[in-house]
Coordinates of C-alpha atoms in Angstrom, one line a residue:
M298 CA 102.7 121.9 10.3
S299 CA 101.8 124.9 8.0
D300 CA 103.1 128.4 8.7
S301 CA 99.6 129.6 9.5
I302 CA 99.1 126.9 12.2
S303 CA 102.6 127.8 13.6
T304 CA 101.6 131.4 13.8
Q305 CA 98.3 130.9 15.6
L306 CA 99.7 128.4 18.1
E307 CA 103.1 130.0 18.8
N308 CA 101.9 131.8 21.9
I309 CA 100.2 128.8 23.5
K310 CA 102.3 127.2 26.2
H311 CA 100.5 123.9 26.6
I312 CA 98.3 121.8 24.3
I313 CA 96.3 118.9 25.8
L314 CA 94.0 116.5 24.0
V315 CA 91.1 114.8 25.7
L316 CA 90.5 111.4 24.1
S317 CA 88.5 108.2 24.5
G318 CA 87.8 105.3 22.3
K319 CA 84.2 105.1 23.6
G320 CA 81.4 107.6 23.1
G321 CA 79.3 108.8 26.0
V322 CA 82.0 108.6 28.7
G323 CA 82.0 112.3 29.3
K324 CA 84.9 113.7 27.4
S325 CA 83.2 117.1 26.9
S326 CA 82.3 117.2 30.6
I327 CA 85.9 116.5 31.6
S328 CA 87.2 119.0 29.1
T329 CA 84.8 121.7 30.4
Q330 CA 85.6 121.0 34.1
L331 CA 89.4 120.9 33.4
S332 CA 89.1 124.3 31.6
L333 CA 87.1 125.8 34.5
C334 CA 89.6 124.5 37.1
L335 CA 92.6 125.9 35.1
A336 CA 90.9 129.3 34.7
K337 CA 90.0 129.3 38.4
K338 CA 93.7 128.8 39.2
G339 CA 94.6 131.9 37.2
H340 CA 95.5 130.5 33.8
K341 CA 94.4 131.7 30.4
V342 CA 92.6 128.8 28.7
G343 CA 91.2 128.0 25.3
I344 CA 89.0 125.0 24.5
L345 CA 88.7 123.7 21.0
D346 CA 85.8 121.4 20.1
I347 CA 86.7 119.1 17.2
D348 CA 83.7 116.8 17.6
L349 CA 82.3 118.1 14.4
T350 CA 79.1 116.0 14.3
G351 CA 78.3 116.3 18.0
P352 CA 79.6 119.6 19.3
S353 CA 78.8 120.0 23.0
I354 CA 81.1 122.8 24.2
P355 CA 78.8 125.7 23.3
R356 CA 76.0 124.2 25.5
M357 CA 78.4 123.3 28.3
F358 CA 79.4 126.9 28.6
G359 CA 76.0 128.4 28.0
L360 CA 77.2 130.0 24.7
E361 CA 74.8 128.4 22.2
N362 CA 73.5 131.7 20.8
R363 CA 76.9 133.2 20.4
Q364 CA 78.7 133.7 17.0
V365 CA 82.3 133.7 15.9
H366 CA 83.5 137.1 14.6
Q367 CA 86.0 137.6 11.8
A368 CA 89.1 139.8 12.4
S369 CA 91.9 140.7 10.0
S370 CA 94.1 137.9 11.5
G371 CA 91.3 135.2 11.5
W372 CA 88.4 134.0 13.6
V373 CA 88.0 135.4 17.1
P374 CA 87.1 132.6 19.6
V375 CA 84.0 133.1 21.8
F376 CA 84.9 134.3 25.3
T377 CA 82.9 133.1 28.3
D378 CA 83.0 136.4 30.2
E379 CA 84.5 139.9 30.2
S380 CA 87.7 138.8 31.8
Q381 CA 88.6 136.9 28.5
N382 CA 90.5 134.3 30.5
L383 CA 88.5 131.4 29.0
C384 CA 87.5 131.2 25.3
C385 CA 86.0 128.5 23.1
M386 CA 85.8 127.5 19.4
S387 CA 83.4 125.0 18.0
I388 CA 81.6 124.2 14.8
G389 CA 78.5 124.8 16.9
F390 CA 79.1 128.5 16.6
L391 CA 79.1 128.3 12.8
L392 CA 75.8 126.5 12.3
Q393 CA 72.7 128.5 11.3
K394 CA 70.6 126.4 13.8
K395 CA 71.9 124.5 16.8
D396 CA 70.0 121.4 15.6
D397 CA 71.5 121.4 12.1
S398 CA 73.4 118.2 11.3
V399 CA 76.9 118.1 10.0
V400 CA 77.0 115.4 7.2
W401 CA 80.6 115.4 6.0
R402 CA 83.0 112.9 4.8
G403 CA 86.6 112.6 6.0
P404 CA 88.3 115.2 3.7
K405 CA 85.9 118.0 4.7
K406 CA 86.3 117.1 8.4
N407 CA 90.1 117.3 8.1
A408 CA 89.9 120.6 6.3
M409 CA 87.7 122.0 9.1
I410 CA 90.1 120.9 11.8
K411 CA 93.0 122.4 9.9
Q412 CA 91.0 125.7 9.6
F413 CA 90.3 125.7 13.4
L414 CA 94.1 125.4 14.0
S415 CA 95.2 127.9 11.3
D416 CA 92.5 130.5 11.3
V417 CA 91.5 131.0 15.0
C418 CA 93.3 133.9 16.8
W419 CA 93.9 132.2 20.1
G420 CA 96.4 134.8 21.2
E421 CA 98.4 134.1 24.4
L422 CA 97.2 131.1 26.2
D423 CA 98.6 129.0 29.1
Y424 CA 96.5 126.0 28.0
L425 CA 94.6 124.9 24.9
I426 CA 92.3 121.9 25.7
I427 CA 91.1 120.0 22.6
D428 CA 87.9 118.1 23.0
T429 CA 87.7 115.2 20.5
P430 CA 85.0 112.8 19.3
P431 CA 85.2 109.1 20.2
G432 CA 87.3 106.7 18.3
T433 CA 90.6 106.7 16.4
S434 CA 89.5 108.0 13.1
D435 CA 90.0 110.9 10.7
E436 CA 89.7 113.7 13.3
H437 CA 92.2 112.1 15.6
I438 CA 94.8 111.3 12.9
S439 CA 94.4 114.8 11.4
V440 CA 94.7 116.8 14.7
V441 CA 97.8 114.8 15.8
E442 CA 99.4 115.3 12.3
Y443 CA 98.7 119.0 12.2
L444 CA 100.0 119.5 15.8
K445 CA 103.1 117.4 15.3
D446 CA 105.5 120.4 15.2
A447 CA 103.7 122.2 18.0
N448 CA 104.8 119.4 20.4
P449 CA 101.5 118.9 22.3
D450 CA 102.0 118.0 25.9
G451 CA 99.9 114.9 25.5
A452 CA 96.5 113.3 25.9
I453 CA 94.2 112.7 28.8
L454 CA 92.2 109.5 28.3
V455 CA 88.6 109.3 29.7
T456 CA 86.9 106.1 30.6
T457 CA 84.0 104.8 32.6
P458 CA 84.3 101.8 35.0
Q459 CA 82.4 99.3 32.7
A460 CA 84.3 96.6 30.9
V461 CA 82.9 97.6 27.5
A462 CA 84.2 101.2 27.8
L463 CA 87.6 100.0 29.1
A464 CA 88.0 97.7 26.0
D465 CA 87.6 100.7 23.7
V466 CA 89.8 103.0 25.7
R467 CA 92.6 100.4 25.5
K468 CA 92.4 100.9 21.7
E469 CA 92.9 104.6 22.3
L470 CA 95.9 104.0 24.4
N471 CA 97.4 101.9 21.6
F472 CA 96.5 104.7 19.1
C473 CA 98.5 107.2 21.2
K474 CA 101.5 104.9 21.2
K475 CA 101.3 104.4 17.4
V476 CA 101.3 108.1 16.7
N477 CA 103.8 108.9 19.5
L478 CA 101.4 111.1 21.4
P479 CA 102.4 111.2 25.1
I480 CA 99.8 110.0 27.6
L481 CA 99.4 112.3 30.6
G482 CA 97.0 109.9 32.4
V483 CA 93.7 108.2 32.7
I484 CA 90.5 109.6 34.3
E485 CA 87.8 107.2 35.4
N486 CA 84.6 109.3 34.9
M487 CA 81.1 108.4 36.2
S488 CA 82.8 106.5 39.0
G489 CA 79.9 106.5 41.5
F490 CA 76.9 108.7 42.0
I491 CA 76.6 111.5 44.5
C492 CA 73.2 111.7 46.1
P493 CA 71.9 115.3 45.8
H494 CA 70.3 115.0 49.3
C495 CA 72.8 113.3 51.5
E496 CA 75.9 113.6 49.2
E497 CA 76.7 110.0 49.8
C498 CA 78.6 108.4 46.8
T499 CA 77.2 105.0 45.5
N500 CA 78.9 102.9 42.8
L501 CA 76.2 102.4 40.2
F502 CA 78.4 100.5 37.8
S503 CA 81.7 99.3 39.2
T504 CA 84.9 101.0 40.2
G505 CA 88.6 100.5 39.8
G506 CA 88.7 99.5 36.1
G507 CA 90.3 102.7 35.0
E508 CA 93.1 102.5 37.5
A509 CA 93.7 98.8 36.7
M510 CA 93.9 99.7 33.0
A511 CA 96.3 102.5 33.7
N512 CA 98.6 100.2 35.7
E513 CA 98.4 97.6 32.9
F514 CA 99.7 100.1 30.4
G515 CA 102.2 101.8 32.7
V516 CA 100.5 105.3 32.6
E517 CA 99.4 107.5 35.5
F518 CA 95.9 107.2 36.9
L519 CA 94.8 110.8 37.5
G520 CA 91.7 110.0 39.6
R521 CA 88.0 109.1 39.7
V522 CA 85.2 111.6 39.0
P523 CA 81.6 110.7 40.2
I524 CA 78.3 111.6 38.7
D525 CA 77.1 114.7 40.4
P526 CA 73.6 116.1 39.5
S527 CA 74.7 119.5 40.7
L528 CA 76.9 119.8 37.6
T529 CA 73.9 119.2 35.3
L530 CA 71.9 121.9 37.2
I531 CA 74.8 124.4 36.7
V532 CA 75.0 123.7 33.0
E533 CA 71.3 123.5 32.2
N534 CA 70.2 126.5 34.3
Q535 CA 72.7 129.0 32.8
D536 CA 70.1 130.8 30.8
S537 CA 67.7 131.3 33.7
S538 CA 70.3 132.0 36.4
P539 CA 71.0 135.6 37.2
D540 CA 74.6 134.7 38.1
K541 CA 76.4 134.1 34.8
D542 CA 79.8 133.5 36.4
L543 CA 80.3 129.8 35.5
I544 CA 83.7 129.6 37.1
K545 CA 82.4 130.9 40.4
K546 CA 79.4 128.5 40.4
Y547 CA 81.4 125.5 39.4
S548 CA 84.1 126.2 42.0
A549 CA 81.4 126.0 44.7
S550 CA 80.4 122.5 43.7
N551 CA 81.6 119.2 45.1
L552 CA 83.1 118.2 41.8
F553 CA 85.5 121.2 41.8
K554 CA 87.5 119.6 44.7
V555 CA 87.8 116.4 42.7
L556 CA 88.8 118.0 39.4
S557 CA 91.0 120.5 41.1
N558 CA 93.2 117.7 42.5
I559 CA 93.3 116.1 39.0
T560 CA 94.2 119.4 37.4
D561 CA 97.1 119.9 39.9
K562 CA 98.5 116.6 38.8
I563 CA 98.2 117.6 35.1
I564 CA 99.8 121.0 35.8
E565 CA 102.7 119.3 37.5
K566 CA 103.2 116.8 34.6
V567 CA 103.2 119.4 31.9
S568 CA 105.3 121.9 33.9
L569 CA 108.2 119.5 33.3
K570 CA 108.1 120.6 29.7
D571 CA 109.0 124.2 30.8
T572 CA 112.1 123.1 32.7

């Protein structure tokens, strides 16, 4: 790890990667909700979006029209509110238009990830959550390599209940073992659908696949997260809503209770590093 990366990350207590071998399983949704839960619990949190060709974090936090500012020590991340307890960095903040495509080969992607780690002034953080693209390719190899000396706490793997998703997430589990990245646990996302009228949960796909896979690989199963339309409304209505406090709105949702329990498990696991 370069001296510049060491300098920018030296005041970050915990680094967690959110991974999945499959696209469309909700990594960005889980990264967002985990960050909101940690911030609600009083932690200072940063979220780094290294999905360079499909950055979702600016939209998830209602920050699409915000820009990154340059300071003498590097890029200043975009804060979600005046408390500055939650900040984000994404290539989405660097594009001239939000619909601009990023058409880069591997070396340029790797250089961008290195720049995110070496040039962003994260300051003092309790947690840095890294939202990754699907797969086990350039971005994943690069970020693990650059973070090697920072001793990241590990990875959270996100899957959905379907067999096709589970098959790809198994590859991600094997990737973590090959690069010696600790696995904090598995989350089964989209496990059921919460009716917006009666709040009854119905299994649209199947259930239990994520837990069975976790047991197969000997890793912790962190929990199931259902599809809840209220989260979509919170995210999509941020521009029109008079209340801009995303943490407050999310903490009033049904999903907060689910993710809060998962977050507590993660906090307990990574706290062992401090002892």
